XYZ file of C-alpha atoms in Angstrom:
330
model
C -10.569 16.073 -0.945
C -7.837 18.667 0.872
C -4.489 17.597 1.709
C -5.059 17.384 5.521
C -7.023 15.179 5.517
C -5.954 12.847 2.893
C -2.990 12.416 4.857
C -5.230 11.068 8.010
C -6.992 8.896 5.851
C -3.226 8.464 4.183
C -3.369 7.475 7.620
C -6.105 5.638 8.503
C -5.931 2.901 5.963
C -2.187 2.263 6.672
C -3.400 1.740 10.733
C -6.644 -0.433 9.281
C -4.417 -2.519 7.079
C -1.528 -3.936 9.809
C -4.873 -4.163 12.257
C -7.036 -6.195 9.333
C -5.518 -7.365 6.141
C -8.867 -7.141 3.530
C -8.761 -10.716 1.724
C -8.012 -8.971 -1.449
C -9.017 -12.052 -3.789
C -12.198 -12.701 -2.401
C -13.366 -9.351 -1.963
C -11.361 -7.073 -5.198
C -9.987 -9.450 -7.408
C -12.764 -11.991 -8.269
C -15.549 -9.325 -8.016
C -13.180 -6.837 -10.515
C -13.025 -11.088 -13.073
C -16.667 -11.591 -12.623
C -17.256 -8.752 -13.761
C -14.248 -7.923 -16.538
C -14.701 -11.339 -17.985
C -18.341 -9.851 -18.916
C -17.903 -6.601 -20.484
C -15.531 -7.870 -22.199
C -17.248 -10.921 -24.028
C -19.753 -8.529 -24.327
C -18.086 -6.060 -25.931
C -15.678 -7.641 -28.201
C -17.902 -9.311 -31.169
C -19.494 -4.952 -31.145
C -16.786 -2.854 -31.589
C -14.030 -1.928 -33.522
C -11.514 -1.086 -31.058
C -13.636 -2.682 -27.567
C -10.161 -2.707 -26.026
C -10.263 1.300 -25.234
C -14.303 0.837 -24.796
C -13.459 -1.429 -22.322
C -10.827 0.136 -20.618
C -12.451 2.955 -20.330
C -15.667 2.414 -18.618
C -14.182 0.266 -15.899
C -11.432 2.440 -15.105
C -12.747 6.183 -16.289
C -16.400 4.719 -15.612
C -15.510 3.793 -11.889
C -13.108 6.175 -11.823
C -16.115 9.221 -12.187
C -18.743 7.723 -10.210
C -16.499 7.364 -7.719
C -15.625 11.358 -7.918
C -19.858 11.836 -8.321
C -20.255 10.082 -4.999
C -18.311 11.752 -3.003
C -18.892 15.047 -4.548
C -22.679 14.160 -3.142
C -21.887 12.731 0.121
C -21.658 15.307 3.756
C -17.948 15.686 4.399
C -18.404 13.547 7.219
C -19.660 9.655 4.842
C -17.256 12.050 1.690
C -14.059 10.698 4.561
C -14.684 7.649 5.264
C -16.142 7.273 2.275
C -12.381 7.602 0.417
C -11.188 5.645 3.334
C -14.278 2.474 1.895
C -11.903 3.335 -1.288
C -8.489 3.978 -0.208
C -9.160 0.413 1.733
C -9.754 -1.335 -1.173
C -7.173 -0.178 -3.252
C -4.632 0.449 -0.667
C -2.837 -3.139 0.353
C 0.669 -3.310 2.629
C 0.238 -6.775 3.378
C -1.472 -7.421 -0.126
C 1.682 -9.711 -0.763
C 4.033 -9.582 1.919
C 2.903 -12.833 3.369
C 4.665 -14.403 -0.100
C 7.904 -12.360 0.962
C 7.960 -13.730 4.762
C 7.117 -16.954 4.111
C 9.912 -17.583 1.010
C 11.846 -15.251 3.342
C 11.585 -18.036 6.298
C 11.781 -20.962 4.068
C 15.194 -19.738 2.868
C 16.652 -19.225 6.299
C 15.364 -22.543 7.138
C 16.823 -24.073 3.104
C 13.746 -25.073 2.005
C 13.881 -24.105 -0.970
C 11.616 -26.263 -3.077
C 9.123 -24.560 -1.086
C 10.648 -21.263 -1.574
C 10.604 -21.921 -5.441
C 6.637 -22.998 -5.420
C 6.680 -19.395 -3.076
C 7.848 -17.526 -6.767
C 6.774 -19.561 -8.821
C 2.407 -18.748 -7.158
C 3.842 -15.391 -6.493
C 5.353 -13.976 -9.451
C 4.348 -16.748 -12.111
C 7.165 -19.055 -13.996
C 8.483 -21.878 -13.271
C 12.282 -21.745 -10.765
C 13.163 -25.512 -10.719
C 16.620 -25.875 -10.278
C 16.571 -22.034 -8.926
C 19.268 -22.119 -6.560
C 19.301 -19.540 -3.154
C 20.454 -16.551 -4.275
C 18.644 -16.033 -7.009
C 15.321 -17.243 -5.551
C 16.403 -14.545 -2.648
C 17.204 -12.244 -5.895
C 13.947 -12.522 -8.184
C 12.119 -12.025 -4.772
C 14.293 -9.219 -4.054
C 12.855 -7.237 -6.532
C 8.783 -8.887 -7.036
C 8.979 -6.852 -3.480
C 10.702 -2.961 -4.295
C 8.022 -3.480 -7.392
C 4.505 -4.691 -5.209
C 6.133 -1.815 -3.210
C 5.323 0.145 -5.325
C 2.412 -1.286 -6.576
C 0.003 -1.496 -3.754
C 1.206 1.636 -1.918
C 3.077 4.362 -3.254
C 1.198 3.856 -6.214
C -2.031 4.245 -4.551
C -0.884 6.730 -2.243
C 0.511 8.753 -5.590
C -3.166 9.467 -7.212
C -4.657 9.174 -3.667
C -2.478 12.783 -2.969
C -3.263 14.177 -6.397
C -6.870 12.833 -6.993
C -8.885 11.863 -3.476
C -9.759 8.261 -3.475
C -11.088 8.720 -7.793
C -7.371 8.396 -8.274
C -6.788 5.779 -5.874
C -9.282 4.172 -8.192
C -8.167 4.986 -11.060
C -5.006 3.253 -10.205
C -5.650 0.418 -8.647
C -8.073 -0.445 -11.996
C -5.889 -0.031 -14.543
C -2.636 -2.062 -12.272
C -5.825 -4.806 -11.973
C -6.398 -4.348 -15.786
C -2.213 -3.799 -16.556
C -1.893 -7.433 -14.331
C -5.094 -9.683 -16.086
C -4.647 -8.859 -19.601
C -0.504 -8.533 -20.187
C 1.444 -9.169 -17.319
C 0.441 -12.930 -16.890
C 0.071 -15.185 -19.387
C -3.072 -17.110 -20.124
C -4.175 -20.670 -19.100
C -5.252 -22.108 -22.212
C -3.664 -21.123 -25.202
C -4.359 -20.460 -29.494
C -8.527 -19.972 -30.152
C -10.742 -19.195 -27.512
C -14.300 -20.301 -29.662
C -12.001 -23.073 -31.658
C -10.332 -25.028 -28.864
C -12.840 -25.257 -25.838
C -15.136 -22.482 -26.621
C -15.883 -19.334 -24.823
C -18.510 -20.981 -22.649
C -15.212 -23.769 -21.102
C -13.261 -21.030 -20.460
C -13.339 -19.565 -16.496
C -14.596 -16.420 -16.387
C -12.094 -14.625 -15.180
C -9.969 -16.108 -18.129
C -10.934 -15.353 -20.867
C -10.089 -11.963 -22.177
C -6.567 -12.558 -21.556
C -6.750 -15.391 -24.448
C -10.136 -12.757 -26.278
C -6.807 -10.537 -28.805
C -3.615 -10.133 -27.277
C -4.518 -5.955 -28.188
C -6.001 -5.665 -25.281
C -2.919 -6.095 -22.944
C -0.719 -3.958 -26.071
C -2.949 -1.380 -25.049
C -3.966 -1.954 -20.383
C 0.251 -1.969 -21.199
C 1.012 1.023 -22.523
C -2.322 2.309 -20.588
C -0.738 2.189 -17.448
C 3.319 2.743 -18.064
C 1.150 6.795 -18.979
C -0.225 6.984 -15.925
C 3.406 5.008 -13.530
C 5.101 7.189 -15.215
C 5.990 10.139 -12.825
C 4.492 7.519 -8.748
C 6.958 4.840 -9.921
C 9.985 7.882 -10.711
C 8.388 9.035 -6.776
C 7.981 6.399 -5.541
C 12.385 5.784 -6.946
C 13.307 9.221 -5.454
C 12.038 7.465 -2.101
C 14.351 4.676 -2.667
C 16.815 6.479 -3.132
C 15.622 8.513 0.011
C 15.697 5.638 1.978
C 18.902 3.950 1.625
C 22.293 4.657 -0.449
C 21.032 8.613 -2.173
C 24.533 8.393 -4.239
C 23.728 4.972 -6.164
C 20.656 4.680 -6.344
C 19.526 7.851 -8.571
C 23.047 6.816 -10.142
C 21.753 3.154 -11.193
C 18.927 4.065 -11.871
C 19.977 7.588 -14.781
C 22.754 4.948 -16.201
C 20.618 0.545 -15.666
C 17.348 1.055 -15.665
C 16.878 2.196 -19.610
C 18.826 -2.350 -19.873
C 16.565 -3.740 -17.508
C 13.851 -4.986 -19.970
C 11.500 -4.599 -18.330
C 9.908 -0.956 -18.880
C 7.331 -0.605 -16.108
C 9.462 -2.413 -13.230
C 13.249 -0.898 -14.754
C 12.986 2.504 -12.867
C 11.984 0.313 -9.085
C 14.304 -2.481 -9.945
C 17.513 -0.591 -10.517
C 16.919 2.298 -7.758
C 16.061 -0.683 -5.478
C 18.802 -2.244 -6.114
C 21.159 0.535 -6.288
C 20.240 2.094 -2.388
C 20.667 -1.522 -0.909
C 24.464 -1.566 -2.693
C 23.765 -4.456 -3.843
C 23.303 -5.917 -7.389
C 20.025 -7.231 -9.465
C 18.730 -9.595 -12.216
C 21.198 -11.652 -13.935
C 19.689 -14.750 -14.048
C 16.098 -15.854 -14.224
C 13.536 -18.909 -14.807
C 10.471 -18.417 -17.555
C 8.748 -21.878 -17.747
C 11.809 -23.804 -16.834
C 14.431 -22.009 -18.973
C 16.525 -19.792 -18.160
C 17.175 -16.790 -19.090
C 19.229 -13.732 -18.741
C 17.889 -10.015 -17.465
C 21.241 -7.824 -17.336
C 22.312 -7.130 -13.756
C 21.786 -3.647 -12.087
C 22.879 -2.750 -8.888
C 26.400 -2.198 -7.514
C 28.572 -4.343 -4.162
C 28.179 -7.904 -4.280
C 24.943 -9.924 -5.657
C 21.511 -10.031 -2.862
C 20.652 -12.740 -1.319
C 18.848 -14.433 1.040
C 20.937 -12.373 3.812
C 19.502 -9.106 2.200
C 15.989 -9.419 2.228
C 15.342 -8.820 5.919
C 16.946 -5.133 4.722
C 14.725 -4.614 1.912
C 11.922 -4.913 4.496
C 13.419 -1.582 6.083
C 14.070 -0.216 2.624
C 10.135 0.044 2.343
C 9.958 0.760 5.745
C 11.431 3.499 5.513
C 10.959 4.835 2.135
C 6.762 4.872 3.835
C 8.081 6.911 6.761
C 9.630 8.930 4.745
C 6.931 9.935 2.838
C 4.576 10.270 5.063
C 6.528 12.270 7.086
C 6.884 14.305 3.354
C 2.373 14.872 3.441
C 2.315 15.985 7.534
C 4.799 18.323 6.735
C 2.509 19.455 3.814
C 0.570 19.178 5.890
C 1.519 21.953 8.376
C 3.231 23.989 6.455
C -0.236 24.442 4.802
C -1.951 25.109 8.045
C 0.964 27.901 8.814
C -0.071 29.480 5.507
C -3.688 29.221 5.851
């Protein structure tokens, strides 16, 4: 796919999503959960390295299929097909409603509602957490979500076309489902509940830790370069010097390697401190403090929105300039 078509496809999808956001859970997540659960259930008892086979069939199988269909279609249909796949994969507004609702709740002093919204978005429990910690956790999740829903997808779309966007989106989906979320049921599925008693989208969360381990490592590999590109965009969109300093000096301290670069660079770009306090399943936990300046609070939520938009504009401008340079040079 040419750079020109890549730019205009990305721009078209971003505009389309602002006009008509995709109901991602109904259209994308639920069908993927059913398909994944059925495949894992079939492979689990038939193959030794079933987690690798399941991941490969889902991610590379779908990627190869999309590439084949795109290659076989005429140019106009191929462009429309690319826009459709990008629309299904990229999601600037997939999670933004959580951020907006938490922001409004904190502004209105509705702490309990903000805690419930954050738990629904991020997972865990936040009983007793004050507004400052809620704001910091919301900013962290917004930075990570902006990358994984927009910048990471856009990166692979620019590199490999629509099949790249599909590959990254599926890898992220399996990371979320197999590693980043906790199962609703613990223990042995067959012995405690019976396989049929477990909902389809929960089954692969409790059938073996090896699924999550492999999905995590695979996603970290695919996300290594895109996350650093996003960190650079955050730096350009905010305080560049502080962002780079925090990224280089503090990312090694963050326990979640998948999001360390994003959180540290975002904190430096915003000129605030994140981390330090968290809550998981009602128990307090400590994350290393990262960033510079004052502790992030409710007033910094709007600044986070501005940073993400500036990073997106920088991304589009760079892609547009590259497209113009190709035109001029051809």
